[in-house]
Amino acid sequence: QAFFCLLLCLPWGSSCPPSCQCTERAGAKAVLCSSRHLEEIPKDIPRDAVFLKLDANSITRIPSNAFRHLSHLEELDLSRNAIEKIDRAAFKGVAAGLRTLDLSSNRIRSIPKEALLALNAKLRLANNPWHCECALQEVLWEARLDPDSVQDITCHTAPREEYVGKPLLQVLDAGVNFCSVRQRTTDVAMFITMFGWFAMVIVYVICYVRHNQEDACKHVDYLRSLPSTQDHAETTSTAL
């Protein structure tokens, strides 16, 4: 009976993943999973975790709802992994309480703005092979970035070669607007599409008119080839 009572008294979700170490830090649970050769986020992280360190592993993706059950989470360290893809709902469930999020030193080229703009956390995005585009620009303008790491957000690739290798903040300070470039590209594509449809309509009308003209000419030639009523009457009179 004492054994079952002990089981019932244990808080749910307080177990520690076998590849991690769980400790108390200032009365709050810290889950330390650094340098454990992890390839994905552990499924059995305690629900009462406040600090979670997953740095220096081999994690390649943050799927949707990866931390949804961690409603007490305040600090999340995912730095020095191999993260390439972050789903739109990757941080759903922790957006309200998360204070710091470290995604630095990964392989992130682009990120859905919806994944970060809902967060109130201070973000570290430095040392990633970023592709400078509108979504990244919006994150830089609207998200809470760590001021000490903003200069290390560098354009690994960009629409123009002259931006490559430069800090994104420096490029934007020079007056570049990647969002307006995308809008112009969209406008040009729409114009080309509309012009193509217009050209097809014009060609169809021309072909239709020419086809009708040819049919009319053939009909006229056919009528001309028929013997006229007058010629038939003259032939009949001569015969009489």
Tab-separated table of C-alpha atoms in Angstrom:
chain	number	residue	atom	x	y	z
A	1	GLN	CA	0.000	0.000	0.000
A	2	ALA	CA	2.871	2.366	0.796
A	3	PHE	CA	4.348	1.625	-2.654
A	4	PHE	CA	1.119	2.495	-4.487
A	5	CYS	CA	0.708	5.594	-2.351
A	6	LEU	CA	4.194	6.666	-3.359
A	7	LEU	CA	3.319	6.204	-7.034
A	8	LEU	CA	0.162	8.265	-6.678
A	9	CYS	CA	1.993	11.044	-4.884
A	10	LEU	CA	4.639	11.406	-7.608
A	11	PRO	CA	3.863	14.362	-9.939
A	12	TRP	CA	3.053	13.435	-13.499
A	13	GLY	CA	5.704	14.351	-16.068
A	14	SER	CA	8.479	14.646	-13.471
A	15	SER	CA	10.581	11.785	-14.885
A	16	CYS	CA	13.817	12.675	-16.634
A	17	PRO	CA	14.775	11.496	-20.138
A	18	PRO	CA	17.502	8.833	-19.963
A	19	SER	CA	19.803	10.910	-22.165
A	20	CYS	CA	19.451	14.035	-20.021
A	21	GLN	CA	20.124	15.252	-16.521
A	22	CYS	CA	17.434	16.950	-14.455
A	23	THR	CA	18.373	19.313	-11.663
A	24	GLU	CA	16.854	22.107	-9.611
A	25	ARG	CA	17.945	25.674	-10.348
A	26	ALA	CA	16.598	28.348	-7.979
A	27	GLY	CA	13.631	26.147	-7.208
A	28	ALA	CA	12.868	25.516	-10.909
A	29	LYS	CA	13.512	22.330	-12.848
A	30	ALA	CA	16.356	22.442	-15.369
A	31	VAL	CA	16.662	19.691	-17.991
A	32	LEU	CA	20.207	19.441	-19.340
A	33	CYS	CA	20.598	17.501	-22.590
A	34	SER	CA	23.747	19.159	-23.938
A	35	SER	CA	26.207	17.162	-26.064
A	36	ARG	CA	24.226	13.912	-25.893
A	37	HIS	CA	24.329	13.072	-29.633
A	38	LEU	CA	20.579	13.617	-29.906
A	39	GLU	CA	19.117	13.604	-33.419
A	40	GLU	CA	15.652	14.721	-32.388
A	41	ILE	CA	13.957	16.434	-29.466
A	42	PRO	CA	13.258	13.979	-26.623
A	43	LYS	CA	9.589	13.066	-26.200
A	44	ASP	CA	9.621	12.591	-22.421
A	45	ILE	CA	10.802	15.991	-21.194
A	46	PRO	CA	9.181	16.736	-17.789
A	47	ARG	CA	6.135	18.974	-18.014
A	48	ASP	CA	7.397	21.189	-15.217
A	49	ALA	CA	10.691	21.977	-16.966
A	50	VAL	CA	11.606	25.675	-16.805
A	51	PHE	CA	15.087	25.531	-18.335
A	52	LEU	CA	15.828	23.207	-21.272
A	53	LYS	CA	19.267	22.870	-22.835
A	54	LEU	CA	19.471	20.878	-26.065
A	55	ASP	CA	22.615	22.528	-27.407
A	56	ALA	CA	25.570	20.807	-29.104
A	57	ASN	CA	23.574	17.888	-30.502
A	58	SER	CA	22.653	16.694	-34.012
A	59	ILE	CA	19.014	17.816	-34.152
A	60	THR	CA	18.022	18.682	-37.731
A	61	ARG	CA	14.369	19.708	-37.401
A	62	ILE	CA	11.945	21.295	-34.945
A	63	PRO	CA	8.526	19.782	-35.729
A	64	SER	CA	5.151	21.280	-34.919
A	65	ASN	CA	4.118	21.178	-31.254
A	66	ALA	CA	7.565	19.941	-30.204
A	67	PHE	CA	7.303	21.786	-26.865
A	68	ARG	CA	3.550	22.174	-26.545
A	69	HIS	CA	3.335	20.282	-23.236
A	70	LEU	CA	6.031	22.449	-21.602
A	71	SER	CA	3.809	25.278	-20.408
A	72	HIS	CA	6.323	26.346	-17.730
A	73	LEU	CA	9.282	26.638	-20.104
A	74	GLU	CA	11.150	29.963	-19.928
A	75	GLU	CA	14.566	29.299	-21.456
A	76	LEU	CA	15.257	27.074	-24.467
A	77	ASP	CA	18.745	26.521	-25.887
A	78	LEU	CA	18.940	24.840	-29.315
A	79	SER	CA	22.264	26.316	-30.367
A	80	ARG	CA	25.082	24.379	-32.047
A	81	ASN	CA	22.880	21.758	-33.658
A	82	ALA	CA	22.271	20.910	-37.322
A	83	ILE	CA	18.784	22.421	-37.534
A	84	GLU	CA	17.691	23.106	-41.111
A	85	LYS	CA	13.891	23.140	-40.881
A	86	ILE	CA	11.564	24.774	-38.370
A	87	ASP	CA	7.832	24.141	-38.757
A	88	ARG	CA	5.332	26.988	-38.478
A	89	ALA	CA	3.889	25.664	-35.202
A	90	ALA	CA	7.241	24.552	-33.758
A	91	PHE	CA	6.906	26.718	-30.638
A	92	LYS	CA	3.148	26.497	-30.222
A	93	GLY	CA	2.208	26.249	-26.572
A	94	VAL	CA	5.310	27.975	-25.192
A	95	ALA	CA	4.993	31.339	-26.928
A	96	ALA	CA	3.524	33.149	-23.936
A	97	GLY	CA	6.025	32.178	-21.260
A	98	LEU	CA	9.276	31.692	-23.165
A	99	ARG	CA	11.833	34.385	-22.305
A	100	THR	CA	14.915	33.320	-24.291
A	101	LEU	CA	15.325	31.159	-27.387
A	102	ASP	CA	18.775	30.390	-28.761
A	103	LEU	CA	18.890	29.120	-32.362
A	104	SER	CA	22.413	30.306	-33.115
A	105	SER	CA	25.067	28.221	-34.886
A	106	ASN	CA	22.763	25.930	-36.825
A	107	ARG	CA	22.106	25.390	-40.540
A	108	ILE	CA	18.978	27.534	-40.821
A	109	ARG	CA	18.609	29.254	-44.192
A	110	SER	CA	15.022	30.406	-43.841
A	111	ILE	CA	12.308	30.267	-41.235
A	112	PRO	CA	8.538	30.789	-41.341
A	113	LYS	CA	7.894	34.164	-39.762
A	114	GLU	CA	4.822	32.698	-38.054
A	115	ALA	CA	7.109	30.475	-35.982
A	116	LEU	CA	8.919	33.413	-34.365
A	117	LEU	CA	6.688	36.472	-34.510
A	118	ALA	CA	4.265	34.938	-31.985
A	119	LEU	CA	7.052	34.690	-29.416
A	120	ASN	CA	7.865	37.238	-26.752
A	121	ALA	CA	11.230	35.600	-26.141
A	122	LYS	CA	14.582	37.207	-26.789
A	123	LEU	CA	15.960	35.492	-29.907
A	124	ARG	CA	19.498	34.565	-30.857
A	125	LEU	CA	19.763	33.777	-34.571
A	126	ALA	CA	23.440	34.417	-35.241
A	127	ASN	CA	25.838	32.216	-37.208
A	128	ASN	CA	23.344	30.559	-39.521
A	129	PRO	CA	23.641	30.395	-43.341
A	130	TRP	CA	20.691	32.756	-43.821
A	131	HIS	CA	19.099	33.476	-47.166
A	132	CYS	CA	18.211	37.148	-46.920
A	133	GLU	CA	14.580	37.518	-47.918
A	134	CYS	CA	11.352	39.225	-46.889
A	135	ALA	CA	10.466	36.748	-44.110
A	136	LEU	CA	13.848	37.195	-42.429
A	137	GLN	CA	13.568	40.960	-42.766
A	138	GLU	CA	10.157	40.914	-41.058
A	139	VAL	CA	11.581	38.812	-38.219
A	140	LEU	CA	14.411	41.299	-37.774
A	141	TRP	CA	11.965	44.220	-37.676
A	142	GLU	CA	9.251	42.708	-35.484
A	143	ALA	CA	10.792	40.021	-33.259
A	144	ARG	CA	12.739	40.627	-30.036
A	145	LEU	CA	16.299	39.902	-31.080
A	146	ASP	CA	19.231	39.745	-28.712
A	147	PRO	CA	21.037	43.054	-29.432
A	148	ASP	CA	24.430	41.433	-28.844
A	149	SER	CA	23.915	38.952	-31.682
A	150	VAL	CA	22.081	41.023	-34.317
A	151	GLN	CA	25.282	41.963	-36.138
A	152	ASP	CA	26.094	38.271	-36.584
A	153	ILE	CA	22.978	37.626	-38.684
A	154	THR	CA	24.756	37.546	-42.029
A	155	CYS	CA	23.494	37.031	-45.576
A	156	HIS	CA	24.903	33.705	-46.754
A	157	THR	CA	22.845	33.997	-49.946
A	158	ALA	CA	20.784	36.893	-51.298
A	159	PRO	CA	18.940	38.031	-54.446
A	160	ARG	CA	21.972	40.155	-55.346
A	161	GLU	CA	25.605	39.129	-55.015
A	162	GLU	CA	26.610	42.416	-53.426
A	163	TYR	CA	24.639	41.564	-50.258
A	164	VAL	CA	26.350	38.207	-49.690
A	165	GLY	CA	28.629	38.134	-46.664
A	166	LYS	CA	27.215	41.328	-45.182
A	167	PRO	CA	25.235	41.618	-41.931
A	168	LEU	CA	21.523	41.792	-42.697
A	169	LEU	CA	21.146	44.853	-40.502
A	170	GLN	CA	23.791	46.680	-42.533
A	171	VAL	CA	22.034	45.788	-45.799
A	172	LEU	CA	18.684	47.033	-44.488
A	173	ASP	CA	20.272	50.226	-43.137
A	174	ALA	CA	21.504	50.906	-46.676
A	175	GLY	CA	17.877	51.153	-47.814
A	176	VAL	CA	17.353	47.654	-49.219
A	177	ASN	CA	13.826	46.280	-48.824
A	178	PHE	CA	13.536	42.593	-49.664
A	179	CYS	CA	9.777	42.691	-49.249
A	180	SER	CA	9.371	45.354	-51.944
A	181	VAL	CA	11.617	43.303	-54.242
A	182	ARG	CA	9.296	40.336	-53.769
A	183	GLN	CA	6.266	42.548	-54.447
A	184	ARG	CA	7.819	43.860	-57.651
A	185	THR	CA	8.617	40.314	-58.725
A	186	THR	CA	5.015	39.293	-58.079
A	187	ASP	CA	3.715	42.293	-60.011
A	188	VAL	CA	5.962	41.485	-62.974
A	189	ALA	CA	4.822	37.859	-62.947
A	190	MET	CA	1.157	38.932	-62.892
A	191	PHE	CA	1.780	41.388	-65.735
A	192	ILE	CA	3.466	38.718	-67.849
A	193	THR	CA	0.622	36.297	-67.168
A	194	MET	CA	-2.021	38.866	-68.096
A	195	PHE	CA	-0.108	39.832	-71.224
A	196	GLY	CA	0.107	36.175	-72.211
A	197	TRP	CA	-3.642	35.689	-71.832
A	198	PHE	CA	-4.329	38.901	-73.759
A	199	ALA	CA	-2.031	37.792	-76.573
A	200	MET	CA	-3.791	34.415	-76.738
A	201	VAL	CA	-7.188	36.148	-77.024
A	202	ILE	CA	-5.927	38.419	-79.813
A	203	VAL	CA	-4.450	35.469	-81.721
A	204	TYR	CA	-7.718	33.560	-81.329
A	205	VAL	CA	-9.768	36.487	-82.644
A	206	ILE	CA	-7.451	36.939	-85.636
A	207	CYS	CA	-7.573	33.233	-86.471
A	208	TYR	CA	-11.352	33.224	-86.086
A	209	VAL	CA	-11.784	36.206	-88.426
A	210	ARG	CA	-9.404	34.779	-91.015
A	211	HIS	CA	-11.155	31.425	-90.874
A	212	ASN	CA	-14.553	33.086	-91.432
A	213	GLN	CA	-13.126	35.130	-94.306
A	214	GLU	CA	-11.777	32.017	-95.951
A	215	ASP	CA	-15.137	30.275	-95.566
A	216	ALA	CA	-16.916	33.319	-97.017
A	217	CYS	CA	-14.555	33.432	-99.992
A	218	LYS	CA	-15.053	29.744	-100.634
A	219	HIS	CA	-18.834	30.216	-100.507
A	220	VAL	CA	-18.687	33.143	-102.940
A	221	ASP	CA	-16.483	31.158	-105.333
A	222	TYR	CA	-18.922	28.296	-105.134
A	223	LEU	CA	-21.852	30.562	-105.960
A	224	ARG	CA	-19.959	32.031	-108.894
A	225	SER	CA	-19.253	28.591	-110.225
A	226	LEU	CA	-22.964	27.752	-110.425
A	227	PRO	CA	-24.777	28.497	-113.728
A	228	SER	CA	-26.841	31.648	-113.394
A	229	THR	CA	-30.643	31.803	-114.051
A	230	GLN	CA	-30.132	34.188	-116.974
A	231	ASP	CA	-27.672	31.870	-118.704
A	232	HIS	CA	-30.084	29.003	-118.223
A	233	ALA	CA	-32.937	31.049	-119.786
A	234	GLU	CA	-30.814	32.034	-122.812
A	235	THR	CA	-29.839	28.442	-123.370
A	236	THR	CA	-33.475	27.389	-123.295
A	237	SER	CA	-34.532	30.118	-125.823
A	238	THR	CA	-31.830	29.105	-128.261
A	239	ALA	CA	-32.918	25.567	-128.055
A	240	LEU	CA	-36.517	26.517	-128.898
